[in-house]
């Protein structure tokens, strides 16, 4: 039977009682229900051979044993069969009947009253039975340590405490359920959240790509959906490289990079992220390899990053490590690119191993990759068409993508005073659209925006 058909069918027979509809306070006892199930009696010693022959017709329901003791005969077992396939003993097919004959089992069926309770229903079945008919049911959440992080819709809000409780009951290891109460639009990108069920304690511990992070989820940013992206950037690094993480959070780029023997400079403006970043560096035994800062990203780039670049770009080329700058603040990072314009003006001009930037952004454009590139170009004042790549990180919402644009900062951007005299293979500055018209991305204060 196709999976979709099976699930519609299961919804009828195996759905909770109809009178739970509209329940806002969870009453587990209201989920009791008796379902008549056809059963076949067999001697216990033939059961395992019999089960192989009855694969097609045996009851398949997670959490329910298909073979139970026979209350009237301790030497026998009852095999539960699919009530939709097995109406009478005539429903057996020939090979099944031959197996019964061979094992000396009477094909006659009897009925067993299977009692289903709250424990036997899946979270989706419980919520579908409780919430208004025909409306969207959520059983999905992001898991952050012991916390289930939900993003409930308006029609689900009257049921929020029940939904939270069901998530805690049905997911081993989850002891707290929270609902996002606002979009992440504050500076530190942490959520406003309401605890729906369980512990108020938001101090949690997660594992990502074999590293451990501890933090207070109510005070810092953490998104389990970024684990692949954190791993992808780490893969690009070689031992000895230098990573500048401008918006480091609690360390998911910085710590794996340091463990790969890179030198890391990690920064976050949120004092709480800074505190947990330090803690996580110690926890993962990389505190000697990560220098941690608590500054605005613009000041970090113009201060410690600039100093380090001056030092490292002056070294001889041989064996020189690659320099990477990660900027994961997708709502704003592109604006911060303006800091690179003339950042090294007045310094001896280097064209070798200039820093590679991985800058994140969101796009709602029909061509998100082109949109990301053009926005970066506008801020930097150079063409990146042939010298950048754009990676699609994830779909954030319908028609909203998160992307990462990667490019090497052109000499013409870093050293603008000398760029005009350069005869090299760097990308040319963007042409002004009309004479005298400024670039749309003339230098601006990133932190003012
Ligand atoms: C989207 S989170 C990314 C955190 C981390 N890199 C990750 O991948 O999980 C952005 C981080 O930037 C920090 N932040 C926001 N504005 C900032 C600024 N102006 N300067 C430095 N950090 C900032 C926030 O506190 C937050 O931790």
PDB file of C-alpha atoms in Angstrom, residues 143-435:
ATOM      1  CA  UNK A 143      16.552  21.175  18.869  1.00  0.00           C
ATOM      2  CA  UNK A 144      19.084  23.113  20.922  1.00  0.00           C
ATOM      3  CA  UNK A 145      20.430  20.808  23.644  1.00  0.00           C
ATOM      4  CA  UNK A 146      17.538  20.039  25.992  1.00  0.00           C
ATOM      5  CA  UNK A 147      15.375  22.753  24.405  1.00  0.00           C
ATOM      6  CA  UNK A 148      12.722  22.334  21.677  1.00  0.00           C
ATOM      7  CA  UNK A 149      12.548  25.648  19.897  1.00  0.00           C
ATOM      8  CA  UNK A 150       9.151  26.163  18.234  1.00  0.00           C
ATOM      9  CA  UNK A 151       7.946  28.847  15.924  1.00  0.00           C
ATOM     10  CA  UNK A 152       4.166  28.679  16.361  1.00  0.00           C
ATOM     11  CA  UNK A 153       1.665  30.307  14.025  1.00  0.00           C
ATOM     12  CA  UNK A 154      -1.172  32.503  15.285  1.00  0.00           C
ATOM     13  CA  UNK A 155      -3.865  29.800  15.076  1.00  0.00           C
ATOM     14  CA  UNK A 156      -1.696  27.492  17.194  1.00  0.00           C
ATOM     15  CA  UNK A 157      -1.169  29.966  20.027  1.00  0.00           C
ATOM     16  CA  UNK A 158      -4.288  29.035  22.062  1.00  0.00           C
ATOM     17  CA  UNK A 159      -2.792  25.518  22.239  1.00  0.00           C
ATOM     18  CA  UNK A 160       0.795  26.591  22.887  1.00  0.00           C
ATOM     19  CA  UNK A 161       1.180  25.035  26.365  1.00  0.00           C
ATOM     20  CA  UNK A 162      -0.330  21.744  25.221  1.00  0.00           C
ATOM     21  CA  UNK A 163       1.921  21.708  22.142  1.00  0.00           C
ATOM     22  CA  UNK A 164       4.978  22.370  24.327  1.00  0.00           C
ATOM     23  CA  UNK A 165       4.012  19.558  26.699  1.00  0.00           C
ATOM     24  CA  UNK A 166       3.511  17.100  23.817  1.00  0.00           C
ATOM     25  CA  UNK A 167       6.964  17.976  22.439  1.00  0.00           C
ATOM     26  CA  UNK A 168       8.538  17.338  25.842  1.00  0.00           C
ATOM     27  CA  UNK A 169       6.598  14.072  26.314  1.00  0.00           C
ATOM     28  CA  UNK A 170       7.331  12.683  22.870  1.00  0.00           C
ATOM     29  CA  UNK A 171      10.991  13.589  22.395  1.00  0.00           C
ATOM     30  CA  UNK A 172      13.510  11.868  24.654  1.00  0.00           C
ATOM     31  CA  UNK A 173      16.105  14.324  25.970  1.00  0.00           C
ATOM     32  CA  UNK A 174      13.858  17.372  25.502  1.00  0.00           C
ATOM     33  CA  UNK A 175      12.929  18.850  28.870  1.00  0.00           C
ATOM     34  CA  UNK A 176      11.953  22.340  27.840  1.00  0.00           C
ATOM     35  CA  UNK A 177       9.872  23.809  25.005  1.00  0.00           C
ATOM     36  CA  UNK A 178      10.067  27.458  24.030  1.00  0.00           C
ATOM     37  CA  UNK A 179       8.270  29.529  21.440  1.00  0.00           C
ATOM     38  CA  UNK A 180       9.830  32.351  19.525  1.00  0.00           C
ATOM     39  CA  UNK A 181       7.849  35.496  20.330  1.00  0.00           C
ATOM     40  CA  UNK A 182       9.542  37.898  17.920  1.00  0.00           C
ATOM     41  CA  UNK A 183      11.661  37.826  14.803  1.00  0.00           C
ATOM     42  CA  UNK A 184      15.400  38.051  15.323  1.00  0.00           C
ATOM     43  CA  UNK A 185      15.759  41.733  14.694  1.00  0.00           C
ATOM     44  CA  UNK A 186      17.750  42.768  17.732  1.00  0.00           C
ATOM     45  CA  UNK A 187      21.465  43.476  17.550  1.00  0.00           C
ATOM     46  CA  UNK A 188      22.616  40.281  19.204  1.00  0.00           C
ATOM     47  CA  UNK A 189      20.364  38.059  17.061  1.00  0.00           C
ATOM     48  CA  UNK A 190      19.029  36.152  20.061  1.00  0.00           C
ATOM     49  CA  UNK A 191      15.327  35.325  20.275  1.00  0.00           C
ATOM     50  CA  UNK A 192      12.668  36.748  22.500  1.00  0.00           C
ATOM     51  CA  UNK A 193      11.156  33.541  23.777  1.00  0.00           C
ATOM     52  CA  UNK A 194       8.447  32.216  26.025  1.00  0.00           C
ATOM     53  CA  UNK A 195       8.892  28.981  27.931  1.00  0.00           C
ATOM     54  CA  UNK A 196       5.829  26.864  27.121  1.00  0.00           C
ATOM     55  CA  UNK A 197       6.679  23.821  29.168  1.00  0.00           C
ATOM     56  CA  UNK A 198       9.424  22.438  31.407  1.00  0.00           C
ATOM     57  CA  UNK A 199      12.551  24.006  32.779  1.00  0.00           C
ATOM     58  CA  UNK A 200      13.002  27.778  32.645  1.00  0.00           C
ATOM     59  CA  UNK A 201      16.723  27.099  32.537  1.00  0.00           C
ATOM     60  CA  UNK A 202      18.083  28.017  29.098  1.00  0.00           C
ATOM     61  CA  UNK A 203      21.691  27.108  29.936  1.00  0.00           C
ATOM     62  CA  UNK A 204      22.352  24.301  27.535  1.00  0.00           C
ATOM     63  CA  UNK A 205      24.984  22.160  25.885  1.00  0.00           C
ATOM     64  CA  UNK A 206      25.045  21.111  22.229  1.00  0.00           C
ATOM     65  CA  UNK A 207      27.310  19.015  20.034  1.00  0.00           C
ATOM     66  CA  UNK A 208      27.993  20.192  16.511  1.00  0.00           C
ATOM     67  CA  UNK A 209      30.450  18.534  14.117  1.00  0.00           C
ATOM     68  CA  UNK A 210      32.149  16.844  17.100  1.00  0.00           C
ATOM     69  CA  UNK A 211      32.661  20.038  19.110  1.00  0.00           C
ATOM     70  CA  UNK A 212      30.828  20.957  22.305  1.00  0.00           C
ATOM     71  CA  UNK A 213      29.270  24.344  22.935  1.00  0.00           C
ATOM     72  CA  UNK A 214      27.675  25.608  26.128  1.00  0.00           C
ATOM     73  CA  UNK A 215      25.633  28.797  26.332  1.00  0.00           C
ATOM     74  CA  UNK A 216      22.482  30.462  27.561  1.00  0.00           C
ATOM     75  CA  UNK A 217      20.094  30.124  24.620  1.00  0.00           C
ATOM     76  CA  UNK A 218      17.997  33.077  25.798  1.00  0.00           C
ATOM     77  CA  UNK A 219      20.986  35.431  25.537  1.00  0.00           C
ATOM     78  CA  UNK A 220      23.025  34.418  22.491  1.00  0.00           C
ATOM     79  CA  UNK A 221      22.550  33.322  18.895  1.00  0.00           C
ATOM     80  CA  UNK A 222      22.570  29.627  18.051  1.00  0.00           C
ATOM     81  CA  UNK A 223      21.056  27.968  15.007  1.00  0.00           C
ATOM     82  CA  UNK A 224      21.391  24.189  14.567  1.00  0.00           C
ATOM     83  CA  UNK A 225      20.587  24.609  10.862  1.00  0.00           C
ATOM     84  CA  UNK A 226      24.015  26.155  10.282  1.00  0.00           C
ATOM     85  CA  UNK A 227      26.058  23.095  11.189  1.00  0.00           C
ATOM     86  CA  UNK A 228      26.715  22.162   7.543  1.00  0.00           C
ATOM     87  CA  UNK A 229      27.826  25.703   6.772  1.00  0.00           C
ATOM     88  CA  UNK A 230      30.153  25.778   9.771  1.00  0.00           C
ATOM     89  CA  UNK A 231      31.646  22.501   8.521  1.00  0.00           C
ATOM     90  CA  UNK A 232      31.932  23.777   4.931  1.00  0.00           C
ATOM     91  CA  UNK A 233      33.993  26.815   5.934  1.00  0.00           C
ATOM     92  CA  UNK A 234      36.181  24.732   8.249  1.00  0.00           C
ATOM     93  CA  UNK A 235      36.912  22.399   5.321  1.00  0.00           C
ATOM     94  CA  UNK A 236      38.218  25.329   3.263  1.00  0.00           C
ATOM     95  CA  UNK A 237      40.890  26.114   5.844  1.00  0.00           C
ATOM     96  CA  UNK A 238      44.357  24.607   5.973  1.00  0.00           C
ATOM     97  CA  UNK A 239      46.475  24.197   9.095  1.00  0.00           C
ATOM     98  CA  UNK A 240      48.432  27.400   9.664  1.00  0.00           C
ATOM     99  CA  UNK A 241      45.830  29.643   7.992  1.00  0.00           C
ATOM    100  CA  UNK A 242      44.514  32.676   9.825  1.00  0.00           C
ATOM    101  CA  UNK A 243      40.798  33.137  10.452  1.00  0.00           C
ATOM    102  CA  UNK A 244      39.214  36.435  11.457  1.00  0.00           C
ATOM    103  CA  UNK A 245      35.660  35.763  12.631  1.00  0.00           C
ATOM    104  CA  UNK A 246      33.962  39.160  12.802  1.00  0.00           C
ATOM    105  CA  UNK A 247      30.567  38.012  14.189  1.00  0.00           C
ATOM    106  CA  UNK A 248      31.701  34.887  15.997  1.00  0.00           C
ATOM    107  CA  UNK A 249      28.770  34.111  18.310  1.00  0.00           C
ATOM    108  CA  UNK A 250      29.740  31.349  20.729  1.00  0.00           C
ATOM    109  CA  UNK A 251      32.402  29.954  18.398  1.00  0.00           C
ATOM    110  CA  UNK A 252      31.079  27.501  15.744  1.00  0.00           C
ATOM    111  CA  UNK A 253      33.537  28.731  13.069  1.00  0.00           C
ATOM    112  CA  UNK A 254      36.332  29.796  15.411  1.00  0.00           C
ATOM    113  CA  UNK A 255      36.654  26.631  17.491  1.00  0.00           C
ATOM    114  CA  UNK A 256      36.811  24.063  14.643  1.00  0.00           C
ATOM    115  CA  UNK A 257      39.291  26.344  12.829  1.00  0.00           C
ATOM    116  CA  UNK A 258      41.515  26.519  15.905  1.00  0.00           C
ATOM    117  CA  UNK A 259      41.336  22.746  16.290  1.00  0.00           C
ATOM    118  CA  UNK A 260      42.574  22.549  12.708  1.00  0.00           C
ATOM    119  CA  UNK A 261      45.638  24.465  13.857  1.00  0.00           C
ATOM    120  CA  UNK A 262      44.633  27.796  12.390  1.00  0.00           C
ATOM    121  CA  UNK A 263      45.350  31.032  14.221  1.00  0.00           C
ATOM    122  CA  UNK A 264      41.992  32.552  15.074  1.00  0.00           C
ATOM    123  CA  UNK A 265      40.831  36.059  15.954  1.00  0.00           C
ATOM    124  CA  UNK A 266      37.190  35.857  17.029  1.00  0.00           C
ATOM    125  CA  UNK A 267      34.956  38.757  17.900  1.00  0.00           C
ATOM    126  CA  UNK A 268      31.385  39.372  19.045  1.00  0.00           C
ATOM    127  CA  UNK A 269      29.691  42.538  20.251  1.00  0.00           C
ATOM    128  CA  UNK A 270      27.323  40.732  22.606  1.00  0.00           C
ATOM    129  CA  UNK A 271      29.040  40.479  26.020  1.00  0.00           C
ATOM    130  CA  UNK A 272      27.202  37.206  26.658  1.00  0.00           C
ATOM    131  CA  UNK A 273      28.432  35.678  23.371  1.00  0.00           C
ATOM    132  CA  UNK A 274      31.923  36.900  24.208  1.00  0.00           C
ATOM    133  CA  UNK A 275      31.735  35.241  27.635  1.00  0.00           C
ATOM    134  CA  UNK A 276      30.509  31.914  26.194  1.00  0.00           C
ATOM    135  CA  UNK A 277      33.011  32.103  23.346  1.00  0.00           C
ATOM    136  CA  UNK A 278      35.840  32.290  25.894  1.00  0.00           C
ATOM    137  CA  UNK A 279      34.244  29.453  27.853  1.00  0.00           C
ATOM    138  CA  UNK A 280      33.842  27.264  24.740  1.00  0.00           C
ATOM    139  CA  UNK A 281      37.440  27.845  23.674  1.00  0.00           C
ATOM    140  CA  UNK A 282      38.520  26.435  27.038  1.00  0.00           C
ATOM    141  CA  UNK A 283      35.943  23.645  26.866  1.00  0.00           C
ATOM    142  CA  UNK A 284      37.306  22.541  23.476  1.00  0.00           C
ATOM    143  CA  UNK A 285      40.917  23.105  24.566  1.00  0.00           C
ATOM    144  CA  UNK A 286      41.754  25.752  21.970  1.00  0.00           C
ATOM    145  CA  UNK A 287      42.026  28.801  24.234  1.00  0.00           C
ATOM    146  CA  UNK A 288      45.716  29.150  23.343  1.00  0.00           C
ATOM    147  CA  UNK A 289      44.904  29.428  19.647  1.00  0.00           C
ATOM    148  CA  UNK A 290      41.984  31.881  19.708  1.00  0.00           C
ATOM    149  CA  UNK A 291      42.232  35.568  20.522  1.00  0.00           C
ATOM    150  CA  UNK A 292      38.803  36.726  21.607  1.00  0.00           C
ATOM    151  CA  UNK A 293      37.430  40.279  21.265  1.00  0.00           C
ATOM    152  CA  UNK A 294      34.248  42.041  22.383  1.00  0.00           C
ATOM    153  CA  UNK A 295      33.972  44.907  19.901  1.00  0.00           C
ATOM    154  CA  UNK A 296      31.784  46.276  17.175  1.00  0.00           C
ATOM    155  CA  UNK A 297      32.635  44.441  13.943  1.00  0.00           C
ATOM    156  CA  UNK A 298      33.750  47.646  12.269  1.00  0.00           C
ATOM    157  CA  UNK A 299      36.196  48.462  15.085  1.00  0.00           C
ATOM    158  CA  UNK A 300      37.454  44.887  15.051  1.00  0.00           C
ATOM    159  CA  UNK A 301      38.187  45.129  11.305  1.00  0.00           C
ATOM    160  CA  UNK A 302      39.780  48.551  11.576  1.00  0.00           C
ATOM    161  CA  UNK A 303      41.780  47.628  14.706  1.00  0.00           C
ATOM    162  CA  UNK A 304      43.051  44.090  15.361  1.00  0.00           C
ATOM    163  CA  UNK A 305      42.347  42.796  11.835  1.00  0.00           C
ATOM    164  CA  UNK A 306      44.051  45.727  10.119  1.00  0.00           C
ATOM    165  CA  UNK A 307      47.126  45.421  12.397  1.00  0.00           C
ATOM    166  CA  UNK A 308      47.395  41.717  11.706  1.00  0.00           C
ATOM    167  CA  UNK A 309      47.000  42.226   7.954  1.00  0.00           C
ATOM    168  CA  UNK A 310      49.762  44.868   7.946  1.00  0.00           C
ATOM    169  CA  UNK A 311      52.019  42.457   9.739  1.00  0.00           C
ATOM    170  CA  UNK A 312      51.219  39.390   7.654  1.00  0.00           C
ATOM    171  CA  UNK A 313      51.002  40.966   4.200  1.00  0.00           C
ATOM    172  CA  UNK A 314      54.497  42.347   4.746  1.00  0.00           C
ATOM    173  CA  UNK A 315      55.992  38.863   5.182  1.00  0.00           C
ATOM    174  CA  UNK A 316      57.676  37.039   2.338  1.00  0.00           C
ATOM    175  CA  UNK A 317      55.312  35.037   0.142  1.00  0.00           C
ATOM    176  CA  UNK A 318      56.905  31.652   0.709  1.00  0.00           C
ATOM    177  CA  UNK A 319      54.863  29.478   3.045  1.00  0.00           C
ATOM    178  CA  UNK A 320      52.553  32.368   3.745  1.00  0.00           C
ATOM    179  CA  UNK A 321      49.232  31.148   5.155  1.00  0.00           C
ATOM    180  CA  UNK A 322      45.893  32.105   3.637  1.00  0.00           C
ATOM    181  CA  UNK A 323      43.940  34.765   5.475  1.00  0.00           C
ATOM    182  CA  UNK A 324      40.170  34.264   5.791  1.00  0.00           C
ATOM    183  CA  UNK A 325      37.586  36.706   7.087  1.00  0.00           C
ATOM    184  CA  UNK A 326      34.186  35.242   8.020  1.00  0.00           C
ATOM    185  CA  UNK A 327      31.280  37.639   8.344  1.00  0.00           C
ATOM    186  CA  UNK A 328      28.113  35.840   9.437  1.00  0.00           C
ATOM    187  CA  UNK A 329      25.603  38.550  10.204  1.00  0.00           C
ATOM    188  CA  UNK A 330      23.421  38.034   7.141  1.00  0.00           C
ATOM    189  CA  UNK A 331      21.058  40.954   7.697  1.00  0.00           C
ATOM    190  CA  UNK A 332      23.908  43.480   7.773  1.00  0.00           C
ATOM    191  CA  UNK A 333      27.314  42.009   6.929  1.00  0.00           C
ATOM    192  CA  UNK A 334      27.393  43.378   3.374  1.00  0.00           C
ATOM    193  CA  UNK A 335      27.270  46.920   4.761  1.00  0.00           C
ATOM    194  CA  UNK A 336      30.379  46.163   6.820  1.00  0.00           C
ATOM    195  CA  UNK A 337      32.331  45.465   3.626  1.00  0.00           C
ATOM    196  CA  UNK A 338      32.750  49.231   3.236  1.00  0.00           C
ATOM    197  CA  UNK A 339      35.416  48.984   5.965  1.00  0.00           C
ATOM    198  CA  UNK A 340      37.752  47.280   3.468  1.00  0.00           C
ATOM    199  CA  UNK A 341      37.835  50.325   1.213  1.00  0.00           C
ATOM    200  CA  UNK A 342      41.237  51.934   1.744  1.00  0.00           C
ATOM    201  CA  UNK A 343      41.779  49.827   4.876  1.00  0.00           C
ATOM    202  CA  UNK A 344      45.504  49.528   4.094  1.00  0.00           C
ATOM    203  CA  UNK A 345      46.062  52.906   2.480  1.00  0.00           C
ATOM    204  CA  UNK A 346      49.579  54.161   3.084  1.00  0.00           C
ATOM    205  CA  UNK A 347      50.947  50.623   3.606  1.00  0.00           C
ATOM    206  CA  UNK A 348      53.354  48.944   1.188  1.00  0.00           C
ATOM    207  CA  UNK A 349      51.080  47.543  -1.468  1.00  0.00           C
ATOM    208  CA  UNK A 350      50.765  43.744  -1.572  1.00  0.00           C
ATOM    209  CA  UNK A 351      49.039  41.811  -4.319  1.00  0.00           C
ATOM    210  CA  UNK A 352      49.762  38.338  -2.950  1.00  0.00           C
ATOM    211  CA  UNK A 353      47.555  36.285  -0.673  1.00  0.00           C
ATOM    212  CA  UNK A 354      45.125  39.073   0.045  1.00  0.00           C
ATOM    213  CA  UNK A 355      42.400  38.101   2.525  1.00  0.00           C
ATOM    214  CA  UNK A 356      39.526  35.906   1.370  1.00  0.00           C
ATOM    215  CA  UNK A 357      36.167  37.122   2.627  1.00  0.00           C
ATOM    216  CA  UNK A 358      33.172  34.854   3.285  1.00  0.00           C
ATOM    217  CA  UNK A 359      30.312  37.274   3.714  1.00  0.00           C
ATOM    218  CA  UNK A 360      26.733  36.172   4.448  1.00  0.00           C
ATOM    219  CA  UNK A 361      23.523  37.832   3.342  1.00  0.00           C
ATOM    220  CA  UNK A 362      19.838  37.226   2.770  1.00  0.00           C
ATOM    221  CA  UNK A 363      18.167  37.708  -0.578  1.00  0.00           C
ATOM    222  CA  UNK A 364      14.578  37.752  -1.737  1.00  0.00           C
ATOM    223  CA  UNK A 365      15.617  38.398  -5.335  1.00  0.00           C
ATOM    224  CA  UNK A 366      14.637  36.061  -8.183  1.00  0.00           C
ATOM    225  CA  UNK A 367      18.388  35.676  -8.853  1.00  0.00           C
ATOM    226  CA  UNK A 368      19.766  35.619  -5.288  1.00  0.00           C
ATOM    227  CA  UNK A 369      23.387  34.902  -6.278  1.00  0.00           C
ATOM    228  CA  UNK A 370      23.524  37.853  -8.665  1.00  0.00           C
ATOM    229  CA  UNK A 371      21.790  40.048  -6.101  1.00  0.00           C
ATOM    230  CA  UNK A 372      24.379  39.115  -3.420  1.00  0.00           C
ATOM    231  CA  UNK A 373      27.264  39.840  -5.780  1.00  0.00           C
ATOM    232  CA  UNK A 374      25.880  43.147  -6.986  1.00  0.00           C
ATOM    233  CA  UNK A 375      25.242  44.360  -3.443  1.00  0.00           C
ATOM    234  CA  UNK A 376      28.803  43.456  -2.426  1.00  0.00           C
ATOM    235  CA  UNK A 377      30.157  45.170  -5.552  1.00  0.00           C
ATOM    236  CA  UNK A 378      28.200  48.323  -4.829  1.00  0.00           C
ATOM    237  CA  UNK A 379      29.679  48.573  -1.333  1.00  0.00           C
ATOM    238  CA  UNK A 380      33.241  47.686  -2.381  1.00  0.00           C
ATOM    239  CA  UNK A 381      33.194  49.749  -5.582  1.00  0.00           C
ATOM    240  CA  UNK A 382      34.712  46.937  -7.666  1.00  0.00           C
ATOM    241  CA  UNK A 383      33.453  44.325 -10.073  1.00  0.00           C
ATOM    242  CA  UNK A 384      33.494  40.800  -8.584  1.00  0.00           C
ATOM    243  CA  UNK A 385      31.903  38.966 -11.492  1.00  0.00           C
ATOM    244  CA  UNK A 386      34.959  36.906 -12.397  1.00  0.00           C
ATOM    245  CA  UNK A 387      36.477  36.702  -8.956  1.00  0.00           C
ATOM    246  CA  UNK A 388      33.739  35.631  -6.560  1.00  0.00           C
ATOM    247  CA  UNK A 389      31.583  32.600  -5.904  1.00  0.00           C
ATOM    248  CA  UNK A 390      28.232  32.472  -4.192  1.00  0.00           C
ATOM    249  CA  UNK A 391      27.094  29.516  -2.094  1.00  0.00           C
ATOM    250  CA  UNK A 392      23.446  28.924  -1.259  1.00  0.00           C
ATOM    251  CA  UNK A 393      23.415  28.218   2.482  1.00  0.00           C
ATOM    252  CA  UNK A 394      19.734  27.563   3.155  1.00  0.00           C
ATOM    253  CA  UNK A 395      16.216  28.572   2.429  1.00  0.00           C
ATOM    254  CA  UNK A 396      15.155  30.714   5.383  1.00  0.00           C
ATOM    255  CA  UNK A 397      11.522  31.329   4.413  1.00  0.00           C
ATOM    256  CA  UNK A 398       9.481  31.124   1.223  1.00  0.00           C
ATOM    257  CA  UNK A 399      11.372  33.314  -1.258  1.00  0.00           C
ATOM    258  CA  UNK A 400      14.137  34.164   1.196  1.00  0.00           C
ATOM    259  CA  UNK A 401      17.579  32.612   0.820  1.00  0.00           C
ATOM    260  CA  UNK A 402      20.679  32.808   2.985  1.00  0.00           C
ATOM    261  CA  UNK A 403      23.850  33.008   0.867  1.00  0.00           C
ATOM    262  CA  UNK A 404      27.571  33.276   1.330  1.00  0.00           C
ATOM    263  CA  UNK A 405      29.625  35.283  -1.136  1.00  0.00           C
ATOM    264  CA  UNK A 406      33.325  34.438  -1.188  1.00  0.00           C
ATOM    265  CA  UNK A 407      35.950  36.637  -2.823  1.00  0.00           C
ATOM    266  CA  UNK A 408      39.510  37.793  -2.379  1.00  0.00           C
ATOM    267  CA  UNK A 409      39.587  41.473  -1.475  1.00  0.00           C
ATOM    268  CA  UNK A 410      40.917  43.264  -4.557  1.00  0.00           C
ATOM    269  CA  UNK A 411      44.085  45.338  -4.200  1.00  0.00           C
ATOM    270  CA  UNK A 412      42.111  48.224  -5.647  1.00  0.00           C
ATOM    271  CA  UNK A 413      39.840  48.110  -2.612  1.00  0.00           C
ATOM    272  CA  UNK A 414      42.402  47.723   0.154  1.00  0.00           C
ATOM    273  CA  UNK A 415      44.921  50.257  -1.207  1.00  0.00           C
ATOM    274  CA  UNK A 416      42.890  52.824  -3.005  1.00  0.00           C
ATOM    275  CA  UNK A 417      45.595  55.495  -3.060  1.00  0.00           C
ATOM    276  CA  UNK A 418      47.963  53.177  -4.932  1.00  0.00           C
ATOM    277  CA  UNK A 419      45.353  51.292  -6.905  1.00  0.00           C
ATOM    278  CA  UNK A 420      45.169  53.831  -9.675  1.00  0.00           C
ATOM    279  CA  UNK A 421      48.833  53.294 -10.461  1.00  0.00           C
ATOM    280  CA  UNK A 422      48.626  49.489 -10.397  1.00  0.00           C
ATOM    281  CA  UNK A 423      49.158  47.598 -13.610  1.00  0.00           C
ATOM    282  CA  UNK A 424      48.080  44.203 -12.384  1.00  0.00           C
ATOM    283  CA  UNK A 425      45.427  41.640 -12.865  1.00  0.00           C
ATOM    284  CA  UNK A 426      43.110  42.951 -10.201  1.00  0.00           C
ATOM    285  CA  UNK A 427      39.495  43.630 -11.078  1.00  0.00           C
ATOM    286  CA  UNK A 428      38.865  47.179 -12.245  1.00  0.00           C
ATOM    287  CA  UNK A 429      36.798  49.583 -10.174  1.00  0.00           C
ATOM    288  CA  UNK A 430      33.138  49.641 -11.176  1.00  0.00           C
ATOM    289  CA  UNK A 431      32.350  52.241 -13.762  1.00  0.00           C
ATOM    290  CA  UNK A 432      30.195  55.078 -12.551  1.00  0.00           C
ATOM    291  CA  UNK A 433      26.818  54.878 -14.182  1.00  0.00           C
ATOM    292  CA  UNK A 434      26.720  58.557 -15.111  1.00  0.00           C
ATOM    293  CA  UNK A 435      29.536  61.026 -14.880  1.00  0.00           C
TER     294      UNK A 435
END
